[in-house]
Amino acid sequence: MNTAFEQIKNNLRIYIGKSYEDQISYKVAELIHDKERIQQLLQIQKQQLNAPNLAITGLLFGKMYSVITMGLYEMIVKHNLILDMMPSHVGIELKEKNAMNYIISEDAVYSTNDLSDEKIKKLIHTFLVKHLQPLFHQVAQTTGCKSTHMRSIVSHNLHQRYCKLIQTHPEQKEYAEEVFRRFTTEACFGKNMRNPLHFNFRFYEADNGKKTYVRRHCCMKYMLHGADKTKCCPTCPLIADEERDHRI
Protein backbone atom coordinates (compact mmCIF):
# COMPACT_ATOMS: atom_id res chain seq x y z
CA MET A 1 0.00 0.00 0.00
CA ASN A 2 2.81 2.44 0.86
CA THR A 3 4.35 1.90 -2.57
CA ALA A 4 1.02 2.80 -4.19
CA PHE A 5 0.72 5.91 -1.99
CA GLU A 6 4.21 7.04 -3.05
CA GLN A 7 3.38 6.59 -6.74
CA ILE A 8 0.11 8.47 -6.27
CA LYS A 9 1.95 11.33 -4.56
CA ASN A 10 4.64 11.59 -7.22
CA ASN A 11 2.38 11.18 -10.25
CA LEU A 12 -0.97 12.62 -9.16
CA ARG A 13 -0.19 15.27 -6.49
CA ILE A 14 -2.41 13.41 -4.00
CA TYR A 15 -0.74 13.10 -0.57
CA ILE A 16 -2.25 10.42 1.66
CA GLY A 17 -1.56 10.30 5.38
CA LYS A 18 -1.60 12.37 8.58
CA SER A 19 2.08 13.27 8.18
CA TYR A 20 1.11 15.73 5.43
CA GLU A 21 -1.63 17.55 7.35
CA ASP A 22 0.71 20.36 8.45
CA GLN A 23 1.13 21.29 4.78
CA ILE A 24 -2.57 22.13 4.31
CA SER A 25 -3.23 25.74 3.30
CA TYR A 26 -7.02 25.39 3.03
CA LYS A 27 -9.64 22.73 3.72
CA VAL A 28 -12.05 22.26 0.83
CA ALA A 29 -15.00 22.48 3.24
CA GLU A 30 -14.01 26.00 4.33
CA LEU A 31 -13.57 27.10 0.72
CA ILE A 32 -17.13 26.00 0.01
CA HIS A 33 -18.65 27.62 3.10
CA ASP A 34 -16.43 30.64 3.80
CA LYS A 35 -16.45 33.34 1.11
CA GLU A 36 -13.49 35.15 2.64
CA ARG A 37 -11.31 32.03 2.47
CA ILE A 38 -12.08 31.24 -1.17
CA GLN A 39 -11.51 34.88 -2.11
CA GLN A 40 -8.19 34.84 -0.25
CA LEU A 41 -7.00 31.72 -2.10
CA LEU A 42 -7.99 33.11 -5.49
CA GLN A 43 -6.36 36.48 -4.82
CA ILE A 44 -3.11 34.67 -3.98
CA GLN A 45 -3.30 32.70 -7.23
CA LYS A 46 -4.14 35.85 -9.22
CA GLN A 47 -0.97 37.50 -7.92
CA GLN A 48 1.13 34.37 -8.52
CA LEU A 49 -0.12 34.09 -12.11
CA ASN A 50 -0.07 37.84 -12.71
CA ALA A 51 -3.52 37.28 -14.20
CA PRO A 52 -5.34 40.30 -15.67
CA ASN A 53 -8.50 39.57 -13.66
CA LEU A 54 -10.12 37.17 -11.21
CA ALA A 55 -12.34 35.54 -13.85
CA ILE A 56 -9.29 34.11 -15.63
CA THR A 57 -7.85 33.05 -12.26
CA GLY A 58 -11.08 31.18 -11.56
CA LEU A 59 -10.99 29.33 -14.88
CA LEU A 60 -7.38 28.33 -14.31
CA PHE A 61 -8.25 27.15 -10.81
CA GLY A 62 -10.81 24.89 -12.48
CA LYS A 63 -8.27 23.66 -15.01
CA MET A 64 -5.79 22.83 -12.25
CA TYR A 65 -8.52 21.00 -10.35
CA SER A 66 -8.68 18.52 -13.21
CA VAL A 67 -5.44 17.14 -11.71
CA ILE A 68 -7.23 15.66 -8.71
CA THR A 69 -10.16 14.50 -10.86
CA MET A 70 -7.81 12.62 -13.19
CA GLY A 71 -5.95 11.36 -10.13
CA LEU A 72 -9.08 9.87 -8.60
CA TYR A 73 -9.86 8.20 -11.91
CA GLU A 74 -6.36 6.72 -12.24
CA MET A 75 -6.30 5.57 -8.61
CA ILE A 76 -9.34 3.40 -9.28
CA VAL A 77 -8.13 1.99 -12.60
CA LYS A 78 -4.43 1.51 -11.83
CA HIS A 79 -4.34 0.94 -8.07
CA ASN A 80 -7.83 -0.32 -7.19
CA LEU A 81 -8.07 2.45 -4.60
CA ILE A 82 -10.84 5.01 -4.12
CA LEU A 83 -11.13 8.05 -1.86
CA ASP A 84 -14.01 9.39 0.17
CA MET A 85 -13.87 12.96 -1.15
CA MET A 86 -16.25 14.63 1.27
CA PRO A 87 -14.98 18.23 1.46
CA SER A 88 -14.15 17.91 5.16
CA HIS A 89 -11.68 15.12 4.34
CA VAL A 90 -9.61 17.05 1.78
CA GLY A 91 -6.98 19.76 2.19
CA ILE A 92 -5.20 21.85 -0.43
CA GLU A 93 -1.57 22.90 -0.28
CA LEU A 94 -0.91 25.96 -2.44
CA LYS A 95 2.26 25.71 -4.50
CA GLU A 96 3.89 27.86 -7.19
CA LYS A 97 1.52 29.83 -9.43
CA ASN A 98 -1.81 27.99 -9.28
CA ALA A 99 -0.41 24.49 -8.70
CA MET A 100 -1.95 22.62 -5.80
CA ASN A 101 -1.26 19.44 -3.86
CA TYR A 102 -4.20 17.54 -2.41
CA ILE A 103 -3.93 16.07 1.07
CA ILE A 104 -6.26 13.45 2.48
CA SER A 105 -6.34 11.18 5.53
CA GLU A 106 -5.49 7.52 5.12
CA ASP A 107 -8.83 6.82 6.83
CA ALA A 108 -10.58 8.07 3.67
CA VAL A 109 -8.87 5.50 1.41
CA TYR A 110 -10.62 2.27 0.43
CA SER A 111 -9.72 -0.70 -1.73
CA THR A 112 -12.29 -1.13 -4.49
CA ASN A 113 -11.89 -4.87 -3.99
CA ASP A 114 -13.51 -4.50 -0.55
CA LEU A 115 -16.49 -2.43 -1.69
CA SER A 116 -19.74 -3.20 -3.45
CA ASP A 117 -20.38 -1.71 -6.87
CA GLU A 118 -23.02 0.55 -5.38
CA LYS A 119 -20.61 1.88 -2.74
CA ILE A 120 -18.02 2.70 -5.44
CA LYS A 121 -20.68 4.56 -7.43
CA LYS A 122 -21.71 6.44 -4.31
CA LEU A 123 -18.14 7.60 -3.61
CA ILE A 124 -17.74 8.87 -7.19
CA HIS A 125 -21.12 10.62 -6.90
CA THR A 126 -20.00 12.20 -3.61
CA PHE A 127 -16.95 13.74 -5.25
CA LEU A 128 -18.90 15.11 -8.21
CA VAL A 129 -21.95 16.46 -6.36
CA LYS A 130 -20.79 17.29 -2.83
CA HIS A 131 -17.22 18.39 -3.60
CA LEU A 132 -16.53 19.47 -7.19
CA GLN A 133 -19.87 21.10 -8.01
CA PRO A 134 -20.27 23.27 -4.88
CA LEU A 135 -16.58 24.24 -4.90
CA PHE A 136 -16.77 25.37 -8.52
CA HIS A 137 -20.01 27.23 -7.76
CA GLN A 138 -18.23 29.22 -5.06
CA VAL A 139 -15.26 29.95 -7.35
CA ALA A 140 -17.65 31.14 -10.06
CA GLN A 141 -19.55 33.34 -7.59
CA THR A 142 -16.30 34.86 -6.34
CA THR A 143 -14.58 35.46 -9.68
CA GLY A 144 -17.35 35.94 -12.24
CA CYS A 145 -16.22 33.02 -14.41
CA LYS A 146 -18.73 30.33 -15.36
CA SER A 147 -18.95 27.07 -13.44
CA THR A 148 -20.04 25.36 -16.67
CA HIS A 149 -16.78 26.36 -18.35
CA MET A 150 -14.73 25.10 -15.41
CA ARG A 151 -16.52 21.77 -15.42
CA SER A 152 -16.15 21.33 -19.18
CA ILE A 153 -12.40 21.95 -18.89
CA VAL A 154 -12.15 19.26 -16.21
CA SER A 155 -14.26 16.86 -18.26
CA HIS A 156 -12.12 17.47 -21.35
CA ASN A 157 -8.90 16.70 -19.46
CA LEU A 158 -10.51 13.54 -18.13
CA HIS A 159 -11.43 12.52 -21.69
CA GLN A 160 -7.81 13.08 -22.73
CA ARG A 161 -6.47 11.09 -19.78
CA TYR A 162 -8.82 8.19 -20.54
CA CYS A 163 -7.59 8.07 -24.15
CA LYS A 164 -3.96 8.11 -23.07
CA LEU A 165 -4.53 5.43 -20.45
CA ILE A 166 -6.13 2.93 -22.83
CA GLN A 167 -3.33 3.54 -25.34
CA THR A 168 -0.61 2.84 -22.79
CA HIS A 169 -2.51 0.08 -20.96
CA PRO A 170 -4.74 -1.61 -23.56
CA GLU A 171 -5.20 -4.58 -21.23
CA GLN A 172 -7.20 -2.30 -18.91
CA LYS A 173 -9.44 -0.84 -21.64
CA GLU A 174 -12.71 -2.42 -20.51
CA TYR A 175 -12.37 -1.43 -16.86
CA ALA A 176 -10.93 2.00 -17.71
CA GLU A 177 -13.95 2.70 -19.92
CA GLU A 178 -16.40 1.56 -17.24
CA VAL A 179 -14.84 3.86 -14.62
CA PHE A 180 -14.58 6.71 -17.14
CA ARG A 181 -18.32 6.43 -17.85
CA ARG A 182 -19.02 6.70 -14.14
CA PHE A 183 -17.14 9.99 -13.97
CA THR A 184 -18.61 11.49 -17.16
CA THR A 185 -22.14 10.08 -17.68
CA GLU A 186 -25.22 9.48 -15.55
CA ALA A 187 -24.02 5.97 -14.57
CA CYS A 188 -23.82 7.01 -10.89
CA PHE A 189 -26.93 9.21 -10.98
CA GLY A 190 -30.63 8.66 -10.50
CA LYS A 191 -33.39 9.35 -12.98
CA ASN A 192 -33.58 12.95 -14.27
CA MET A 193 -30.23 13.83 -12.61
CA ARG A 194 -27.30 15.05 -14.69
CA ASN A 195 -23.62 14.48 -14.09
CA PRO A 196 -21.85 17.89 -13.82
CA LEU A 197 -18.99 16.45 -15.94
CA HIS A 198 -21.27 15.18 -18.75
CA PHE A 199 -20.05 17.00 -21.87
CA ASN A 200 -19.58 16.00 -25.49
CA PHE A 201 -16.38 17.01 -27.29
CA ARG A 202 -15.42 17.03 -30.94
CA PHE A 203 -12.92 14.27 -31.70
CA TYR A 204 -10.26 15.48 -34.10
CA GLU A 205 -7.72 13.51 -36.11
CA ALA A 206 -4.84 15.44 -37.67
CA ASP A 207 -3.27 14.67 -41.04
CA ASN A 208 -0.36 13.04 -39.23
CA GLY A 209 -2.73 10.55 -37.57
CA LYS A 210 -2.58 12.10 -34.11
CA LYS A 211 -5.92 12.33 -32.33
CA THR A 212 -7.37 14.61 -29.70
CA TYR A 213 -10.59 15.96 -28.22
CA VAL A 214 -11.14 19.67 -28.84
CA ARG A 215 -12.21 21.70 -25.82
CA ARG A 216 -15.64 23.31 -25.77
CA HIS A 217 -14.40 26.28 -23.78
CA CYS A 218 -11.04 28.05 -23.75
CA CYS A 219 -9.24 28.04 -20.40
CA MET A 220 -8.03 31.60 -21.20
CA LYS A 221 -4.45 30.82 -20.21
CA TYR A 222 -3.26 32.63 -23.33
CA MET A 223 -4.46 35.85 -21.68
CA LEU A 224 -1.51 35.51 -19.29
CA HIS A 225 0.67 36.10 -22.38
CA GLY A 226 -0.84 39.34 -23.64
CA ALA A 227 -3.72 37.62 -25.48
CA ASP A 228 -1.25 35.98 -27.87
CA LYS A 229 -3.21 33.10 -29.44
CA THR A 230 -0.03 31.31 -30.44
CA LYS A 231 0.08 30.47 -26.72
CA CYS A 232 -3.30 28.67 -26.87
CA CYS A 233 -3.37 24.95 -26.11
CA PRO A 234 -3.40 22.61 -29.15
CA THR A 235 -6.88 21.52 -28.06
CA CYS A 236 -8.25 25.09 -27.81
CA PRO A 237 -11.50 25.87 -29.67
CA LEU A 238 -10.16 29.33 -30.57
CA ILE A 239 -7.53 28.05 -33.03
CA ALA A 240 -8.15 26.75 -36.55
CA ASP A 241 -7.75 23.06 -37.30
CA GLU A 242 -4.90 23.90 -39.67
CA GLU A 243 -3.00 25.31 -36.72
CA ARG A 244 -4.04 22.36 -34.57
CA ASP A 245 -2.53 19.99 -37.15
CA HIS A 246 0.91 21.49 -36.56
CA ARG A 247 0.67 21.45 -32.78
CA ILE A 248 -0.74 18.10 -31.64
GROMACS .gro file of C-alpha atoms in nm:
model
  248
    1MET     CA    1   0.000   0.000   0.000
    2ASN     CA    2   0.281   0.244   0.086
    3THR     CA    3   0.435   0.190  -0.257
    4ALA     CA    4   0.102   0.280  -0.419
    5PHE     CA    5   0.072   0.591  -0.199
    6GLU     CA    6   0.421   0.704  -0.305
    7GLN     CA    7   0.338   0.659  -0.674
    8ILE     CA    8   0.011   0.847  -0.627
    9LYS     CA    9   0.195   1.133  -0.456
   10ASN     CA   10   0.464   1.159  -0.722
   11ASN     CA   11   0.238   1.118  -1.025
   12LEU     CA   12  -0.097   1.262  -0.916
   13ARG     CA   13  -0.019   1.527  -0.649
   14ILE     CA   14  -0.241   1.341  -0.400
   15TYR     CA   15  -0.074   1.310  -0.057
   16ILE     CA   16  -0.225   1.042   0.166
   17GLY     CA   17  -0.156   1.030   0.538
   18LYS     CA   18  -0.160   1.237   0.858
   19SER     CA   19   0.208   1.327   0.818
   20TYR     CA   20   0.111   1.573   0.543
   21GLU     CA   21  -0.163   1.755   0.735
   22ASP     CA   22   0.071   2.036   0.845
   23GLN     CA   23   0.113   2.129   0.478
   24ILE     CA   24  -0.257   2.213   0.431
   25SER     CA   25  -0.323   2.574   0.330
   26TYR     CA   26  -0.702   2.539   0.303
   27LYS     CA   27  -0.964   2.273   0.372
   28VAL     CA   28  -1.205   2.226   0.083
   29ALA     CA   29  -1.500   2.248   0.324
   30GLU     CA   30  -1.401   2.600   0.433
   31LEU     CA   31  -1.357   2.710   0.072
   32ILE     CA   32  -1.713   2.600   0.001
   33HIS     CA   33  -1.865   2.762   0.310
   34ASP     CA   34  -1.643   3.064   0.380
   35LYS     CA   35  -1.645   3.334   0.111
   36GLU     CA   36  -1.349   3.515   0.264
   37ARG     CA   37  -1.131   3.203   0.247
   38ILE     CA   38  -1.208   3.124  -0.117
   39GLN     CA   39  -1.151   3.488  -0.211
   40GLN     CA   40  -0.819   3.484  -0.025
   41LEU     CA   41  -0.700   3.172  -0.210
   42LEU     CA   42  -0.799   3.311  -0.549
   43GLN     CA   43  -0.636   3.648  -0.482
   44ILE     CA   44  -0.311   3.467  -0.398
   45GLN     CA   45  -0.330   3.270  -0.723
   46LYS     CA   46  -0.414   3.585  -0.922
   47GLN     CA   47  -0.097   3.750  -0.792
   48GLN     CA   48   0.113   3.437  -0.852
   49LEU     CA   49  -0.012   3.409  -1.211
   50ASN     CA   50  -0.007   3.784  -1.271
   51ALA     CA   51  -0.352   3.728  -1.420
   52PRO     CA   52  -0.534   4.030  -1.567
   53ASN     CA   53  -0.850   3.957  -1.366
   54LEU     CA   54  -1.012   3.717  -1.121
   55ALA     CA   55  -1.234   3.554  -1.385
   56ILE     CA   56  -0.929   3.411  -1.563
   57THR     CA   57  -0.785   3.305  -1.226
   58GLY     CA   58  -1.108   3.118  -1.156
   59LEU     CA   59  -1.099   2.933  -1.488
   60LEU     CA   60  -0.738   2.833  -1.431
   61PHE     CA   61  -0.825   2.715  -1.081
   62GLY     CA   62  -1.081   2.489  -1.248
   63LYS     CA   63  -0.827   2.366  -1.501
   64MET     CA   64  -0.579   2.283  -1.225
   65TYR     CA   65  -0.852   2.100  -1.035
   66SER     CA   66  -0.868   1.852  -1.321
   67VAL     CA   67  -0.544   1.714  -1.171
   68ILE     CA   68  -0.723   1.566  -0.871
   69THR     CA   69  -1.016   1.450  -1.086
   70MET     CA   70  -0.781   1.262  -1.319
   71GLY     CA   71  -0.595   1.136  -1.013
   72LEU     CA   72  -0.908   0.987  -0.860
   73TYR     CA   73  -0.986   0.820  -1.191
   74GLU     CA   74  -0.636   0.672  -1.224
   75MET     CA   75  -0.630   0.557  -0.861
   76ILE     CA   76  -0.934   0.340  -0.928
   77VAL     CA   77  -0.813   0.199  -1.260
   78LYS     CA   78  -0.443   0.151  -1.183
   79HIS     CA   79  -0.434   0.094  -0.807
   80ASN     CA   80  -0.783  -0.032  -0.719
   81LEU     CA   81  -0.807   0.245  -0.460
   82ILE     CA   82  -1.084   0.501  -0.412
   83LEU     CA   83  -1.113   0.805  -0.186
   84ASP     CA   84  -1.401   0.939   0.017
   85MET     CA   85  -1.387   1.296  -0.115
   86MET     CA   86  -1.625   1.463   0.127
   87PRO     CA   87  -1.498   1.823   0.146
   88SER     CA   88  -1.415   1.791   0.516
   89HIS     CA   89  -1.168   1.512   0.434
   90VAL     CA   90  -0.961   1.705   0.178
   91GLY     CA   91  -0.698   1.976   0.219
   92ILE     CA   92  -0.520   2.185  -0.043
   93GLU     CA   93  -0.157   2.290  -0.028
   94LEU     CA   94  -0.091   2.596  -0.244
   95LYS     CA   95   0.226   2.571  -0.450
   96GLU     CA   96   0.389   2.786  -0.719
   97LYS     CA   97   0.152   2.983  -0.943
   98ASN     CA   98  -0.181   2.799  -0.928
   99ALA     CA   99  -0.041   2.449  -0.870
  100MET     CA  100  -0.195   2.262  -0.580
  101ASN     CA  101  -0.126   1.944  -0.386
  102TYR     CA  102  -0.420   1.754  -0.241
  103ILE     CA  103  -0.393   1.607   0.107
  104ILE     CA  104  -0.626   1.345   0.248
  105SER     CA  105  -0.634   1.118   0.553
  106GLU     CA  106  -0.549   0.752   0.512
  107ASP     CA  107  -0.883   0.682   0.683
  108ALA     CA  108  -1.058   0.807   0.367
  109VAL     CA  109  -0.887   0.550   0.141
  110TYR     CA  110  -1.062   0.227   0.043
  111SER     CA  111  -0.972  -0.070  -0.173
  112THR     CA  112  -1.229  -0.113  -0.449
  113ASN     CA  113  -1.189  -0.487  -0.399
  114ASP     CA  114  -1.351  -0.450  -0.055
  115LEU     CA  115  -1.649  -0.243  -0.169
  116SER     CA  116  -1.974  -0.320  -0.345
  117ASP     CA  117  -2.038  -0.171  -0.687
  118GLU     CA  118  -2.302   0.055  -0.538
  119LYS     CA  119  -2.061   0.188  -0.274
  120ILE     CA  120  -1.802   0.270  -0.544
  121LYS     CA  121  -2.068   0.456  -0.743
  122LYS     CA  122  -2.171   0.644  -0.431
  123LEU     CA  123  -1.814   0.760  -0.361
  124ILE     CA  124  -1.774   0.887  -0.719
  125HIS     CA  125  -2.112   1.062  -0.690
  126THR     CA  126  -2.000   1.220  -0.361
  127PHE     CA  127  -1.695   1.374  -0.525
  128LEU     CA  128  -1.890   1.511  -0.821
  129VAL     CA  129  -2.195   1.646  -0.636
  130LYS     CA  130  -2.079   1.729  -0.283
  131HIS     CA  131  -1.722   1.839  -0.360
  132LEU     CA  132  -1.653   1.947  -0.719
  133GLN     CA  133  -1.987   2.110  -0.801
  134PRO     CA  134  -2.027   2.327  -0.488
  135LEU     CA  135  -1.658   2.424  -0.490
  136PHE     CA  136  -1.677   2.537  -0.852
  137HIS     CA  137  -2.001   2.723  -0.776
  138GLN     CA  138  -1.823   2.922  -0.506
  139VAL     CA  139  -1.526   2.995  -0.735
  140ALA     CA  140  -1.765   3.114  -1.006
  141GLN     CA  141  -1.955   3.334  -0.759
  142THR     CA  142  -1.630   3.486  -0.634
  143THR     CA  143  -1.458   3.546  -0.968
  144GLY     CA  144  -1.735   3.594  -1.224
  145CYS     CA  145  -1.622   3.302  -1.441
  146LYS     CA  146  -1.873   3.033  -1.536
  147SER     CA  147  -1.895   2.707  -1.344
  148THR     CA  148  -2.004   2.536  -1.667
  149HIS     CA  149  -1.678   2.636  -1.835
  150MET     CA  150  -1.473   2.510  -1.541
  151ARG     CA  151  -1.652   2.177  -1.542
  152SER     CA  152  -1.615   2.133  -1.918
  153ILE     CA  153  -1.240   2.195  -1.889
  154VAL     CA  154  -1.215   1.926  -1.621
  155SER     CA  155  -1.426   1.686  -1.826
  156HIS     CA  156  -1.212   1.747  -2.135
  157ASN     CA  157  -0.890   1.670  -1.946
  158LEU     CA  158  -1.051   1.354  -1.813
  159HIS     CA  159  -1.143   1.252  -2.169
  160GLN     CA  160  -0.781   1.308  -2.273
  161ARG     CA  161  -0.647   1.109  -1.978
  162TYR     CA  162  -0.882   0.819  -2.054
  163CYS     CA  163  -0.759   0.807  -2.415
  164LYS     CA  164  -0.396   0.811  -2.307
  165LEU     CA  165  -0.453   0.543  -2.045
  166ILE     CA  166  -0.613   0.293  -2.283
  167GLN     CA  167  -0.333   0.354  -2.534
  168THR     CA  168  -0.061   0.284  -2.279
  169HIS     CA  169  -0.251   0.008  -2.096
  170PRO     CA  170  -0.474  -0.161  -2.356
  171GLU     CA  171  -0.520  -0.458  -2.123
  172GLN     CA  172  -0.720  -0.230  -1.891
  173LYS     CA  173  -0.944  -0.084  -2.164
  174GLU     CA  174  -1.271  -0.242  -2.051
  175TYR     CA  175  -1.237  -0.143  -1.686
  176ALA     CA  176  -1.093   0.200  -1.771
  177GLU     CA  177  -1.395   0.270  -1.992
  178GLU     CA  178  -1.640   0.156  -1.724
  179VAL     CA  179  -1.484   0.386  -1.462
  180PHE     CA  180  -1.458   0.671  -1.714
  181ARG     CA  181  -1.832   0.643  -1.785
  182ARG     CA  182  -1.902   0.670  -1.414
  183PHE     CA  183  -1.714   0.999  -1.397
  184THR     CA  184  -1.861   1.149  -1.716
  185THR     CA  185  -2.214   1.008  -1.768
  186GLU     CA  186  -2.522   0.948  -1.555
  187ALA     CA  187  -2.402   0.597  -1.457
  188CYS     CA  188  -2.382   0.701  -1.089
  189PHE     CA  189  -2.693   0.921  -1.098
  190GLY     CA  190  -3.063   0.866  -1.050
  191LYS     CA  191  -3.339   0.935  -1.298
  192ASN     CA  192  -3.358   1.295  -1.427
  193MET     CA  193  -3.023   1.383  -1.261
  194ARG     CA  194  -2.730   1.505  -1.469
  195ASN     CA  195  -2.362   1.448  -1.409
  196PRO     CA  196  -2.185   1.789  -1.382
  197LEU     CA  197  -1.899   1.645  -1.594
  198HIS     CA  198  -2.127   1.518  -1.875
  199PHE     CA  199  -2.005   1.700  -2.187
  200ASN     CA  200  -1.958   1.600  -2.549
  201PHE     CA  201  -1.638   1.701  -2.729
  202ARG     CA  202  -1.542   1.703  -3.094
  203PHE     CA  203  -1.292   1.427  -3.170
  204TYR     CA  204  -1.026   1.548  -3.410
  205GLU     CA  205  -0.772   1.351  -3.611
  206ALA     CA  206  -0.484   1.544  -3.767
  207ASP     CA  207  -0.327   1.467  -4.104
  208ASN     CA  208  -0.036   1.304  -3.923
  209GLY     CA  209  -0.273   1.055  -3.757
  210LYS     CA  210  -0.258   1.210  -3.411
  211LYS     CA  211  -0.592   1.233  -3.233
  212THR     CA  212  -0.737   1.461  -2.970
  213TYR     CA  213  -1.059   1.596  -2.822
  214VAL     CA  214  -1.114   1.967  -2.884
  215ARG     CA  215  -1.221   2.170  -2.582
  216ARG     CA  216  -1.564   2.331  -2.577
  217HIS     CA  217  -1.440   2.628  -2.378
  218CYS     CA  218  -1.104   2.805  -2.375
  219CYS     CA  219  -0.924   2.804  -2.040
  220MET     CA  220  -0.803   3.160  -2.120
  221LYS     CA  221  -0.445   3.082  -2.021
  222TYR     CA  222  -0.326   3.263  -2.333
  223MET     CA  223  -0.446   3.585  -2.168
  224LEU     CA  224  -0.151   3.551  -1.929
  225HIS     CA  225   0.067   3.610  -2.238
  226GLY     CA  226  -0.084   3.934  -2.364
  227ALA     CA  227  -0.372   3.762  -2.548
  228ASP     CA  228  -0.125   3.598  -2.787
  229LYS     CA  229  -0.321   3.310  -2.944
  230THR     CA  230  -0.003   3.131  -3.044
  231LYS     CA  231   0.008   3.047  -2.672
  232CYS     CA  232  -0.330   2.867  -2.687
  233CYS     CA  233  -0.337   2.495  -2.611
  234PRO     CA  234  -0.340   2.261  -2.915
  235THR     CA  235  -0.688   2.152  -2.806
  236CYS     CA  236  -0.825   2.509  -2.781
  237PRO     CA  237  -1.150   2.587  -2.967
  238LEU     CA  238  -1.016   2.933  -3.057
  239ILE     CA  239  -0.753   2.805  -3.303
  240ALA     CA  240  -0.815   2.675  -3.655
  241ASP     CA  241  -0.775   2.306  -3.730
  242GLU     CA  242  -0.490   2.390  -3.967
  243GLU     CA  243  -0.300   2.531  -3.672
  244ARG     CA  244  -0.404   2.236  -3.457
  245ASP     CA  245  -0.253   1.999  -3.715
  246HIS     CA  246   0.091   2.149  -3.656
  247ARG     CA  247   0.067   2.145  -3.278
  248ILE     CA  248  -0.074   1.810  -3.164
   0.00000   0.00000   0.00000
